[in-house]
Short mmCIF file of C-alpha atoms in Angstrom, two decimals:
data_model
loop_
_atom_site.label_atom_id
_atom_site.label_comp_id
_atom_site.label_asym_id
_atom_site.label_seq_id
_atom_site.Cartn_x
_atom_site.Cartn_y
_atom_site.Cartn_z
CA UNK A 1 -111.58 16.01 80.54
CA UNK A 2 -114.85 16.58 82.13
CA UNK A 3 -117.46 17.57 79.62
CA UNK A 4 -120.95 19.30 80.37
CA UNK A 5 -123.71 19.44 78.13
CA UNK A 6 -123.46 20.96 74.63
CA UNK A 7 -125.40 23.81 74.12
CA UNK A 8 -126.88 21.91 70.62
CA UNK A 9 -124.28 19.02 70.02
CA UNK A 10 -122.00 20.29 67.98
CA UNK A 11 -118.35 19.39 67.75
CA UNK A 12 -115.61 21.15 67.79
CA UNK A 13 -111.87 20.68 66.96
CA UNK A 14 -109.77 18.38 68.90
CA UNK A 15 -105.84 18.79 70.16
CA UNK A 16 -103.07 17.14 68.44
CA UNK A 17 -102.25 14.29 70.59
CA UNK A 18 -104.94 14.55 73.26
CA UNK A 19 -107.60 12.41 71.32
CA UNK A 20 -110.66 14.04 73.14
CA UNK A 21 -112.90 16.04 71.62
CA UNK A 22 -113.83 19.70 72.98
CA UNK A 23 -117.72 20.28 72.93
CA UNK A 24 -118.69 23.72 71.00
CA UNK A 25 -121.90 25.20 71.28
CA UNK A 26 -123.44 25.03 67.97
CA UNK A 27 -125.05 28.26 68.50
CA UNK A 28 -121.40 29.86 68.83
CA UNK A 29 -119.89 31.30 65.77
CA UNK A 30 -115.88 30.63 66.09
CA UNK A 31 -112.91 31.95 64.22
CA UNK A 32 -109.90 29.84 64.75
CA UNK A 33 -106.33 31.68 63.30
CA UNK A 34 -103.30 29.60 63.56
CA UNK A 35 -100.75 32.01 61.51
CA UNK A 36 -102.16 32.93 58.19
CA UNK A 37 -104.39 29.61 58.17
CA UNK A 38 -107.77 29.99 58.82
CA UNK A 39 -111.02 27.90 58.51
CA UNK A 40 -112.23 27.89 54.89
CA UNK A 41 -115.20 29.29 53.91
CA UNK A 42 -117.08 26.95 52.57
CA UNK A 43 -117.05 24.31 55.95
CA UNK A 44 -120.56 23.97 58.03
CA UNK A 45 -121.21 23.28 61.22
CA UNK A 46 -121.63 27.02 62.67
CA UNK A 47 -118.11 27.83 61.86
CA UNK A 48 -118.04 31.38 60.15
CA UNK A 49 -115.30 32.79 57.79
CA UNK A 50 -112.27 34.64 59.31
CA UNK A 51 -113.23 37.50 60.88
CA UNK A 52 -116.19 36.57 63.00
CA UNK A 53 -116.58 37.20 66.42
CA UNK A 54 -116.51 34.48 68.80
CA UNK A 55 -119.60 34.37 71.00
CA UNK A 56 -117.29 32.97 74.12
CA UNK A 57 -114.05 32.90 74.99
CA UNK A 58 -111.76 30.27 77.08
CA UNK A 59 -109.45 32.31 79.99
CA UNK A 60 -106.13 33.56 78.88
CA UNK A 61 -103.18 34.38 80.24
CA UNK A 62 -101.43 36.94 79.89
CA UNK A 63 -99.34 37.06 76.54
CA UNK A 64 -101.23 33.87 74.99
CA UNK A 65 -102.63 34.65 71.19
CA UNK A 66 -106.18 35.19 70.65
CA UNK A 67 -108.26 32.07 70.29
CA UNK A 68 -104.80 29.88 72.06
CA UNK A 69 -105.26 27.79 75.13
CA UNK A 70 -102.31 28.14 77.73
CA UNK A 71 -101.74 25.24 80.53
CA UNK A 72 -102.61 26.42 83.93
CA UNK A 73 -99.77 26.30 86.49
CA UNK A 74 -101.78 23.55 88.75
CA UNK A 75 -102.41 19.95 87.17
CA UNK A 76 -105.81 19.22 88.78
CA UNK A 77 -107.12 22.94 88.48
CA UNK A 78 -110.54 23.66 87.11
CA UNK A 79 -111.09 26.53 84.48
CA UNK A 80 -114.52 27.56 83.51
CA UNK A 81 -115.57 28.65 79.94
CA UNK A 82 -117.47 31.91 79.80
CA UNK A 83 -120.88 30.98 77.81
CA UNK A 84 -123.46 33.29 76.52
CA UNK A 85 -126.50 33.77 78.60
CA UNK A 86 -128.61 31.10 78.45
CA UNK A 87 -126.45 28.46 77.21
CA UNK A 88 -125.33 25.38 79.20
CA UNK A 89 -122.08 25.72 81.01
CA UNK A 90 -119.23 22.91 80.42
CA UNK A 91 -116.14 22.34 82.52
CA UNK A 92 -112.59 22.00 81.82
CA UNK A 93 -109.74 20.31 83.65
CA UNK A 94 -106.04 21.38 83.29
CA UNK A 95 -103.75 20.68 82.67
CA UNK A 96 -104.80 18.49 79.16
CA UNK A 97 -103.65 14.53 79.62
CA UNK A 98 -100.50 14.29 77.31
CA UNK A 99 -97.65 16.31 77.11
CA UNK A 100 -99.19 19.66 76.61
CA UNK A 101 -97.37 22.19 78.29
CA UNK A 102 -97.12 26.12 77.86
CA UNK A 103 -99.73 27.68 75.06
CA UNK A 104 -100.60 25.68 72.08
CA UNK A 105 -102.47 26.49 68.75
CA UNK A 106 -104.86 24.89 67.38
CA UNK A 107 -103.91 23.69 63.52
CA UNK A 108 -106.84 24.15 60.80
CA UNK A 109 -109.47 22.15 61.45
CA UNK A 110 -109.83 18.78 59.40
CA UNK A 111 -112.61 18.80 56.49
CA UNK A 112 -114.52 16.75 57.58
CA UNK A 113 -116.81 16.66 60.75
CA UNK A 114 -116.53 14.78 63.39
CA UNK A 115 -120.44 13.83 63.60
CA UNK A 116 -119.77 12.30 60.63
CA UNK A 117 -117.08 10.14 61.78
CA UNK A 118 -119.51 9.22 65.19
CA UNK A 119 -122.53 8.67 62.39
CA UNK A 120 -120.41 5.90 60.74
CA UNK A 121 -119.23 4.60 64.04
CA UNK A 122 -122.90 3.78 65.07
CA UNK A 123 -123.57 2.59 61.74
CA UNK A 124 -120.41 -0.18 62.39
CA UNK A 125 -121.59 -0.93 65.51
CA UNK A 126 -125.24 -1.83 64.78
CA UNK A 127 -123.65 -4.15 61.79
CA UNK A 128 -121.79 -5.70 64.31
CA UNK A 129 -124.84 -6.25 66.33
CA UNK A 130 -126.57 -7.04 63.38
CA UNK A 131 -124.46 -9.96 62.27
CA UNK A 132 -123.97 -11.22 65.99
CA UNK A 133 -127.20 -11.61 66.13
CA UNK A 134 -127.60 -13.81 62.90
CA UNK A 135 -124.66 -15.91 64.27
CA UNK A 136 -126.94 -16.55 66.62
CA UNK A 137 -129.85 -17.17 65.33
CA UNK A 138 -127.98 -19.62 62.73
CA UNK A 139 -127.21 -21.23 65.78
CA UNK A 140 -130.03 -21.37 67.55
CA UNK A 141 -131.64 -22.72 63.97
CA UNK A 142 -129.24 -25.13 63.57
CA UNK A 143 -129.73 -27.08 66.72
CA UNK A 144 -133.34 -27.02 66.28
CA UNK A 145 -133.53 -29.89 63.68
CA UNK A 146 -136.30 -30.85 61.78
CA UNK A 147 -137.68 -34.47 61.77
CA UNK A 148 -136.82 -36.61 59.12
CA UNK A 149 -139.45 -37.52 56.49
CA UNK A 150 -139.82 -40.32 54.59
CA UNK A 151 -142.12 -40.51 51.63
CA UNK A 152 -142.46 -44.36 52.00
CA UNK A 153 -143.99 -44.12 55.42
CA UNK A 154 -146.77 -41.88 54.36
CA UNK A 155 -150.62 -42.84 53.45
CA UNK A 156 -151.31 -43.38 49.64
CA UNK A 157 -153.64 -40.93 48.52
CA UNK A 158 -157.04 -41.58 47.82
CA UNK A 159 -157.98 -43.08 44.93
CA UNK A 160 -158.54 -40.64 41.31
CA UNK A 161 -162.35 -39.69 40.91
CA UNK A 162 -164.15 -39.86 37.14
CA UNK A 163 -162.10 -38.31 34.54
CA UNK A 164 -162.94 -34.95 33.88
CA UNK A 165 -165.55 -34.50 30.99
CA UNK A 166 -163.74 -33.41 27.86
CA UNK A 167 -160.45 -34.99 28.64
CA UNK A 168 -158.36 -37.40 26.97
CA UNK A 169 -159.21 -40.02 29.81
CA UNK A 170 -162.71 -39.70 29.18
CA UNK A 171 -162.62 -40.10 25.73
CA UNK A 172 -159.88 -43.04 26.06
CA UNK A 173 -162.29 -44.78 28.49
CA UNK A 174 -165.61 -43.89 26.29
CA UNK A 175 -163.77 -45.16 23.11
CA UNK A 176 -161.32 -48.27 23.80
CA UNK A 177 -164.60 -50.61 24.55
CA UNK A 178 -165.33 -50.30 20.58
CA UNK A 179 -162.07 -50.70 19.41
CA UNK A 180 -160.84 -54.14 17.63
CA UNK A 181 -157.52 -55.43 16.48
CA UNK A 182 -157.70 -57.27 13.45
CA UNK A 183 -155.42 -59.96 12.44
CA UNK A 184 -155.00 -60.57 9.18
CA UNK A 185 -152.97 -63.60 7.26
CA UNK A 186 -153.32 -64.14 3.08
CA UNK A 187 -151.84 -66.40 0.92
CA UNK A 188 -148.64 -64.93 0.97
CA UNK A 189 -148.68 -62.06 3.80
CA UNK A 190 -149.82 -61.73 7.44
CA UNK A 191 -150.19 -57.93 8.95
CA UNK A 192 -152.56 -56.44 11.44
CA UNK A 193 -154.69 -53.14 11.49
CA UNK A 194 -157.83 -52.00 13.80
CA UNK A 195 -161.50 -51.10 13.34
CA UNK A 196 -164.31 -50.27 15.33
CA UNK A 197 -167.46 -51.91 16.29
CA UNK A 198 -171.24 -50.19 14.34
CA UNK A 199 -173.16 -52.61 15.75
CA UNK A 200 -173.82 -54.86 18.54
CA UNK A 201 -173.70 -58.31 17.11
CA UNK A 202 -170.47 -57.43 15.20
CA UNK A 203 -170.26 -55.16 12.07
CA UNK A 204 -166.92 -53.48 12.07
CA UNK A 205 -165.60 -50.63 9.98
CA UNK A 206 -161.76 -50.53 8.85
CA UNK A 207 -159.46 -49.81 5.94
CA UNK A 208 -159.82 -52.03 2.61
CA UNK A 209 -155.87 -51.90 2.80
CA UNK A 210 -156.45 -53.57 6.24
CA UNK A 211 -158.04 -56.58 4.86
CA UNK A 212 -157.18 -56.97 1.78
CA UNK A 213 -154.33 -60.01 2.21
CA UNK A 214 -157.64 -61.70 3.26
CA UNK A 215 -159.97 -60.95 0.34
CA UNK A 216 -159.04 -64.17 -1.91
CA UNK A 217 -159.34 -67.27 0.99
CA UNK A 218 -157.30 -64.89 3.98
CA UNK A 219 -158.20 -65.67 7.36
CA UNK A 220 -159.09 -62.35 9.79
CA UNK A 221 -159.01 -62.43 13.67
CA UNK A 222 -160.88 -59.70 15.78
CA UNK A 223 -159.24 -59.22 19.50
CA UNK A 224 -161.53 -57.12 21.62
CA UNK A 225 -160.61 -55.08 24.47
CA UNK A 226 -162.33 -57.57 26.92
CA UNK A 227 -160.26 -60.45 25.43
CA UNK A 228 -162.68 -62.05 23.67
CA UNK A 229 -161.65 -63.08 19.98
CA UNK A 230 -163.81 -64.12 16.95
CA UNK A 231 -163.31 -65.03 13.51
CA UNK A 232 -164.34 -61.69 11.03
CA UNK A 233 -165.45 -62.34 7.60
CA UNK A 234 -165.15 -59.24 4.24
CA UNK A 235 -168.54 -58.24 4.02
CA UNK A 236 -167.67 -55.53 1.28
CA UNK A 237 -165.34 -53.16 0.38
CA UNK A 238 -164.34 -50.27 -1.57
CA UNK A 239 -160.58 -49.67 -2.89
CA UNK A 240 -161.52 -46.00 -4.11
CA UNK A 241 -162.13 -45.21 -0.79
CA UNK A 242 -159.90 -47.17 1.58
CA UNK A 243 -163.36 -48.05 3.40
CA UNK A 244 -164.13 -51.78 4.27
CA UNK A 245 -166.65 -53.39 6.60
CA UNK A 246 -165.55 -56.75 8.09
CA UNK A 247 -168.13 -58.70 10.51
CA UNK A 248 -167.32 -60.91 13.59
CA UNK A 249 -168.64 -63.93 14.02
CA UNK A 250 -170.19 -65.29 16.86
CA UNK A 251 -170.68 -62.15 19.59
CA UNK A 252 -172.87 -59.98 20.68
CA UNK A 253 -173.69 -57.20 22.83
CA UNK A 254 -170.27 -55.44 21.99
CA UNK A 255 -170.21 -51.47 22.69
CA UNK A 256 -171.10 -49.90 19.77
CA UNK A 257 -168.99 -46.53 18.84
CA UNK A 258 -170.93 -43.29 18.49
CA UNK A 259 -170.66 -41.53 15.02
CA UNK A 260 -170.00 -37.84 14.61
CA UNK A 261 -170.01 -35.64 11.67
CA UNK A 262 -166.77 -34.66 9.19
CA UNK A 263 -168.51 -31.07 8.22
CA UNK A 264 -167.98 -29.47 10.55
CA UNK A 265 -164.48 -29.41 11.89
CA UNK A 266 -162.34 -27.03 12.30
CA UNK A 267 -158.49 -26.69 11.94
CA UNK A 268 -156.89 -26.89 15.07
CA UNK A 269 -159.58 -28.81 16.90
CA UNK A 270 -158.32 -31.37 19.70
CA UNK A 271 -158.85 -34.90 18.47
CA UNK A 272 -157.78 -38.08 19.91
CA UNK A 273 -156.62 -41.49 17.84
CA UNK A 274 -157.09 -44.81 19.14
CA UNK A 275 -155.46 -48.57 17.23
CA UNK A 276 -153.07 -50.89 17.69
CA UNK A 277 -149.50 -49.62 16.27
CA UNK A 278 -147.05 -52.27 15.87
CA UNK A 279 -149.73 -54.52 17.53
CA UNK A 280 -149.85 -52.85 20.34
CA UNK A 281 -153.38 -52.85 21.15
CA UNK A 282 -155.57 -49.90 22.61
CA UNK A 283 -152.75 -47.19 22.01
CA UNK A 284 -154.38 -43.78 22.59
CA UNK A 285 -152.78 -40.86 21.23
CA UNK A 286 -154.00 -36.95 21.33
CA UNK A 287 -153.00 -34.30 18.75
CA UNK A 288 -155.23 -31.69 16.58
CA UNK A 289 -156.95 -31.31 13.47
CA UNK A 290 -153.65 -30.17 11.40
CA UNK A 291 -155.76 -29.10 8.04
CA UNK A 292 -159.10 -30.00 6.39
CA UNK A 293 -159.64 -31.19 2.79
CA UNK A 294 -155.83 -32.31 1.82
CA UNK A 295 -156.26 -34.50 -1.09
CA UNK A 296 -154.51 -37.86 -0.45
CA UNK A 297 -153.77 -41.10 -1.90
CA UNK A 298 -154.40 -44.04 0.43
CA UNK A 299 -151.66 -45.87 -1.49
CA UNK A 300 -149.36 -42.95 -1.03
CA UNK A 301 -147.36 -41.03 -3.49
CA UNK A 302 -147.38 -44.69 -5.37
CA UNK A 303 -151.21 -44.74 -5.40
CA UNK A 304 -153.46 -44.10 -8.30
CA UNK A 305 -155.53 -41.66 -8.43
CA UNK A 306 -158.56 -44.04 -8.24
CA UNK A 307 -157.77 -43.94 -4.42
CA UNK A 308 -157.61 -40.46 -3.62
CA UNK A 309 -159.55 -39.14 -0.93
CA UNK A 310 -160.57 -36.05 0.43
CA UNK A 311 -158.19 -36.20 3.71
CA UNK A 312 -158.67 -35.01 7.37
CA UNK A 313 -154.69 -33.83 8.25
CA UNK A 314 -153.84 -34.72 12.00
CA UNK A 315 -150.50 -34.29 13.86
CA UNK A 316 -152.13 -37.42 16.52
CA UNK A 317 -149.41 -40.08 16.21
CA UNK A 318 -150.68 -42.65 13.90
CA UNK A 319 -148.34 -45.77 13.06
CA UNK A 320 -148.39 -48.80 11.42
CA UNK A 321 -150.95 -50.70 12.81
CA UNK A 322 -153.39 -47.90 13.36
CA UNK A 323 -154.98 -47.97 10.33
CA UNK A 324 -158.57 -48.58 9.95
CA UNK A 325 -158.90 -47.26 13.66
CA UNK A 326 -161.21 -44.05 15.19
CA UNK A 327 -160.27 -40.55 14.80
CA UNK A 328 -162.27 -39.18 17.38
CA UNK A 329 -163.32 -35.49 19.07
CA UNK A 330 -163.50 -34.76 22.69
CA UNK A 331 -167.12 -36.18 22.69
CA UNK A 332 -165.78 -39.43 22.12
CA UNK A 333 -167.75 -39.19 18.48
CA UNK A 334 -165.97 -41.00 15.45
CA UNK A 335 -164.88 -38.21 12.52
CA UNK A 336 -162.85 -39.59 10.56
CA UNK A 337 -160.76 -43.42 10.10
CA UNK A 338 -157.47 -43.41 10.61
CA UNK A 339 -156.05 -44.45 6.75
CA UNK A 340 -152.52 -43.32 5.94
CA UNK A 341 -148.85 -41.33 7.25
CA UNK A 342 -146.69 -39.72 5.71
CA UNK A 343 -143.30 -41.00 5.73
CA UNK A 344 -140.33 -39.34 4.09
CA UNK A 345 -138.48 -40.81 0.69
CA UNK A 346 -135.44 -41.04 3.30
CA UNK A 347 -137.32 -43.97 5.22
CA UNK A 348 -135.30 -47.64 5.07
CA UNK A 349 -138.89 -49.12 4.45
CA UNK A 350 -142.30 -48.79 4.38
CA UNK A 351 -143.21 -49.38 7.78
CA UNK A 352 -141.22 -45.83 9.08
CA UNK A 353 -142.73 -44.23 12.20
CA UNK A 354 -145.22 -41.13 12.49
CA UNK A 355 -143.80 -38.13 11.78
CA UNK A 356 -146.65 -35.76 13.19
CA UNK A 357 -148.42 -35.97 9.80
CA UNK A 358 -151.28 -38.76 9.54
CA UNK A 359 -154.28 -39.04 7.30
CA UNK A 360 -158.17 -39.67 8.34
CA UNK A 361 -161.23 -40.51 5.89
CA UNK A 362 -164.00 -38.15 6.40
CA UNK A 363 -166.33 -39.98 8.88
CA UNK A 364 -169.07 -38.47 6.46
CA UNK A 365 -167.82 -39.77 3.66
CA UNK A 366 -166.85 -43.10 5.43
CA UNK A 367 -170.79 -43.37 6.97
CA UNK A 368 -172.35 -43.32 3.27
CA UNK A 369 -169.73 -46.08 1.90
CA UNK A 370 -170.59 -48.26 4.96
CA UNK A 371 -173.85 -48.38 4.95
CA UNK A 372 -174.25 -48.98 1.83
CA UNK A 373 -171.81 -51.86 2.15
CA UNK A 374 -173.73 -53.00 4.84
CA UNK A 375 -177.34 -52.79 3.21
CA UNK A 376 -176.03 -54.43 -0.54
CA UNK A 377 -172.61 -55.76 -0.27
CA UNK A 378 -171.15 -52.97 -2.72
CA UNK A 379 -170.06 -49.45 -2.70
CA UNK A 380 -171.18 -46.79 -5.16
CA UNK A 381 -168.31 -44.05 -5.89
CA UNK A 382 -169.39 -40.70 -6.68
CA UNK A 383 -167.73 -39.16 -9.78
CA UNK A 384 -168.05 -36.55 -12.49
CA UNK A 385 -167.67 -38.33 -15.88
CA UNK A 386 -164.36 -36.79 -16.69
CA UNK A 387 -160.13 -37.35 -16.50
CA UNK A 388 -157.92 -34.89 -15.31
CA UNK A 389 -154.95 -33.94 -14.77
CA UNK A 390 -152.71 -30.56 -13.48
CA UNK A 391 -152.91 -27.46 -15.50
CA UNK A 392 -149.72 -25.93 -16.39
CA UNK A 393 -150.96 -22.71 -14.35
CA UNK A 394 -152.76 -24.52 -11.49
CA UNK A 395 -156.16 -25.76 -11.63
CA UNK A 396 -157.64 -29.34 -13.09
CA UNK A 397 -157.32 -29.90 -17.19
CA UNK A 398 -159.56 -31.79 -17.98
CA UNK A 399 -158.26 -34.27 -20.29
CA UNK A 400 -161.43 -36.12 -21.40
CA UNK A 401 -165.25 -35.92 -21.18
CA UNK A 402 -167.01 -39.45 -20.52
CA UNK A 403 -170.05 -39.76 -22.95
CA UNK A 404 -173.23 -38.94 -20.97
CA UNK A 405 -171.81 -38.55 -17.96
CA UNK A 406 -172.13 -35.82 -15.53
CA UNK A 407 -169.44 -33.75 -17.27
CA UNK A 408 -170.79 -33.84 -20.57
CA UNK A 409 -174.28 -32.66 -19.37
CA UNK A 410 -172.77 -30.26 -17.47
CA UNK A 411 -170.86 -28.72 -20.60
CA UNK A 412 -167.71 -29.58 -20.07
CA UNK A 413 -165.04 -30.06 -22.87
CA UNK A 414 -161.45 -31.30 -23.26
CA UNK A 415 -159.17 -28.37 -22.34
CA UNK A 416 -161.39 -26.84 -19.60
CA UNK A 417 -159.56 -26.07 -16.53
CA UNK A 418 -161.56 -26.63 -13.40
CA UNK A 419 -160.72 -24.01 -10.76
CA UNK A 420 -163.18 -23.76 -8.24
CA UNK A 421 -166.00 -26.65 -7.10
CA UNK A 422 -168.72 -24.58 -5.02
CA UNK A 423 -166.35 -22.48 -2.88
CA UNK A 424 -163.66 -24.73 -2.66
CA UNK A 425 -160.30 -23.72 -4.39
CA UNK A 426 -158.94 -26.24 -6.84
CA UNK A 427 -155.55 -26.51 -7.59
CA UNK A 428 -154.02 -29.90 -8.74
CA UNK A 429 -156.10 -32.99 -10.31
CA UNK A 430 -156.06 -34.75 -7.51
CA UNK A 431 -158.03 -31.72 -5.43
CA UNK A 432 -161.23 -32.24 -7.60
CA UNK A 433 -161.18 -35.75 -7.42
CA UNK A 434 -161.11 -35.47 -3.62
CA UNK A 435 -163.74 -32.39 -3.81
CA UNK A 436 -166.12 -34.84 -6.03
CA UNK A 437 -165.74 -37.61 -3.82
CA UNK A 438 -166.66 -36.11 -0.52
CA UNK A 439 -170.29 -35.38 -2.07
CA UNK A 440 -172.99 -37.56 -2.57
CA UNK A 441 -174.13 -39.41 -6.05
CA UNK A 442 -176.81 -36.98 -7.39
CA UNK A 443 -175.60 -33.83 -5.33
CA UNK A 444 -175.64 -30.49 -7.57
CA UNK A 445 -172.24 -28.86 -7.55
CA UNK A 446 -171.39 -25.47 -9.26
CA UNK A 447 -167.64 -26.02 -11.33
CA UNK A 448 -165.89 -22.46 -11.71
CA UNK A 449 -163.13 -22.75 -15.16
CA UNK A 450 -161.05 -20.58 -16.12
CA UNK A 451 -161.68 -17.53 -17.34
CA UNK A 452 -164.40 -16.93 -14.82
CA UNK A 453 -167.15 -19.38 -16.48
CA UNK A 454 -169.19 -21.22 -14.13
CA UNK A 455 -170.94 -24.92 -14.90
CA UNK A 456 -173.60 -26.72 -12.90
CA UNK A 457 -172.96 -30.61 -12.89
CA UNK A 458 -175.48 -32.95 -11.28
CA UNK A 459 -172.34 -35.89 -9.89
CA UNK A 460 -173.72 -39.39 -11.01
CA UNK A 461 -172.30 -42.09 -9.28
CA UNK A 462 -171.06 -46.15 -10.43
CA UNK A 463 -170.40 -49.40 -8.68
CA UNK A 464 -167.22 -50.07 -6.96
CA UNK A 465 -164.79 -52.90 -8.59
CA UNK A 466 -163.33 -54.70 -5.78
CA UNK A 467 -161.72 -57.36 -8.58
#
């Protein structure tokens, strides 16, 4: 069939059978009656209801129904649709390919249009295209390889630059250079701890639990981080505090570690922990400030309470072996010595691992007691003149008042229960012995008792038995 141009592109119906579709001018409004069917309503694409006028008309012959096409008598013949003025004229040829002879109707036209059908017939087609072209291109992709690489053929990289300020490397390599391993054989026990190096020609500060083994005829062996080893001799020590100072005989001009301050921490702080666990020398190990002021027995739960001290909490691994060693900040400045773990009941022995909870003396606290160990030979402990121990309802009882001692002058009697020292909450026994112990002998304190009495006590201080 030879088609002109659609007056606007419509479609319209198409044969049964002939499988070509007859171009309608969408302008034209068309009724198409095949007995009592007729085109519903409710379709679009310029169709009208029933009852319309048609705008043009194909030929008829005579006898053939309205809006019925009738097979012309020559096959070949052309027949020419009448179109309103104006519109584009389109071409027929009859007889119809197929078997279409005599007058046929035209059924009800299906629902839906056929622009949709040519719509989704594009749409197929440019998927088609579409996914040719990516077979393609997967081809084309395919055969252009990429070189092989090999990580062992390419340059090292250049060498690391200075650790960053504030880091753990720059504390690490600040700090190691004053650490020491300490070596330790008694009579009847051998064990090993750390310290670090105060001074140049040898003083070194460590735990008294450290060296102890060696305090009746022991033998103690420094390693230094250059290798170098030396003989170390007890130059005094306090048990009250878990602070000893231990000198190396023999050396000089060993880096000297750079003290901080204990005051003024803070919980959560970044602090790093250097020693030898298990003897392994120079271990470095990070972590934070975990709590401040936790009152602690350096003998642990089985100490007395003549070692309790006034704990720096730390979640830095610290192990056996690590005792007496640097807790330090991210200045590389000392604040507190490494001292004690905590290790559950549940441990097979007393050398169990770190758990994430280890123990530091107050570098403050630890400064006084060496130096004074250092200038005399002996440590003075700070105290208040009194025994306590845990009130039924929380607090300190004190138990009884030491004649002329700080308590007494103070005004203290049996049966007081101490509550606050300065602005410091007190809770158990053990928390004022810790609070008195991280001042200074002849510091004024103000005690708060129960009942909301205050005292003022002037803390005296008394010489250290190292027996």
């Amino acid at each position: 069939m030879e088609a002109g141009t659609p007056a606007r592109g419509e479609q319209g119906p198409t044969a049964p059978g002939t499988g070509t579709a007859e171009q309608v001018p969408s302008s034209a409004q068309q009724q198409w009656e095949t007995g009592a069917a007729q085109w519903p309503a409710d379709q679009r694409g310029g169709w009208q209801p029933a009852g319309a006028r048609s705008e043009w008309s194909a030929p008829q012959q005579p006898g053939a129904q309205s809006g019925s096409w009738q097979a012309q008598p020559q096959a070949g013949a052309t027949q020419q649709a009448e179109w309103p003025a104006g519109a584009a004229q389109q071409q027929y040829n009859w007889p119809p390919s197929g078997p279409h002879q005599g007058t046929q109707q035209y059924p009800q036209p299906r629902r839906e249009p056929r622009r949709i059908g040519f719509v989704v017939g594009v749409a197929v087609l440019a998927l088609v295209v579409g996914g040719g072209a990516g077979v393609a291109g997967g081809l084309i992709a395919s055969d252009a390889r990429s070189p092989v690489q090999n990580a062992l053929e390419a340059a090292p990289p250049a060498k690391q630059t200075a650790a960053p300020a504030g880091s753990v490397e720059s504390v690490a390599q600040k700090v190691l250079p004053t650490v020491v391993q300490l070596q330790v054989r008694g009579r009847s026990s051998a064990g090993e701890g750390s310290g670090f190096v105060i001074s140049s020609d040898g003083y070194i500060v460590t735990n008294n639990h450290v060296i102890e083994g060696a305090a009746a005829g022991g033998q103690i062996q420094a390693v230094f981080q250059d290798g170098r080893t030396a003989t170390a001799t007890i130059v005094g020590r306090d048990p009250t505090s878990d602070v000893a100072v231990v000198k190396a005989q023999g050396v000089d001009n060993l880096q000297v570690s750079e003290l901080g301050r204990s005051d003024d921490l803070r919980v959560g702080q970044a602090v790093v922990a250097i020693g030898s666990p298990f003897e392994l020398s120079g271990t470095v190990t990070s972590g934070i400030v975990s709590s401040l002021h936790r009152p602690t027995r350096a003998g642990g739960e089985g100490g007395s309470q003549a070692t309790v001290m006034d704990a720096i909490q730390t979640d830095a691994a610290i192990n056996p072996g690590n005792s007496g060693g640097p807790l330090v900040n991210m200045q590389g400045q000392v604040i507190g010595i490494n001292s004690a773990i905590y290790s559950p009941q549940s441990s097979a022995s007393g050398s169990g691992g770190s758990v994430g909870i280890g123990f530091a003396i107050p570098i403050d606290q630890a400064r006084r007691t060496a130096d004074e160990i250092v200038k005399t030979g002996k440590a003075t402990q700070t105290v208040l003149g009194v025994s306590v121990r845990d009130a039924d309802d929380g607090g300190a009882l004190i138990a009884e008042v030491v004649s002329g001692g700080a308590g007494e002058q103070a005004g203290l009697k049996p049966g007081d229960v101490v509550t606050k020292l300065n602005d410091r909450r007190i809770d158990t026994a053990d928390a004022l012995v810790a609070a008195v112990r991280s001042q200074a002998p002849g510091d004024k304190v103000t005690l708060t008792l129960a009942g909301d009495k205050t005292s003022q006590a002037t803390l005296g201080g008394q010489p250290v038995e190292t027996g």
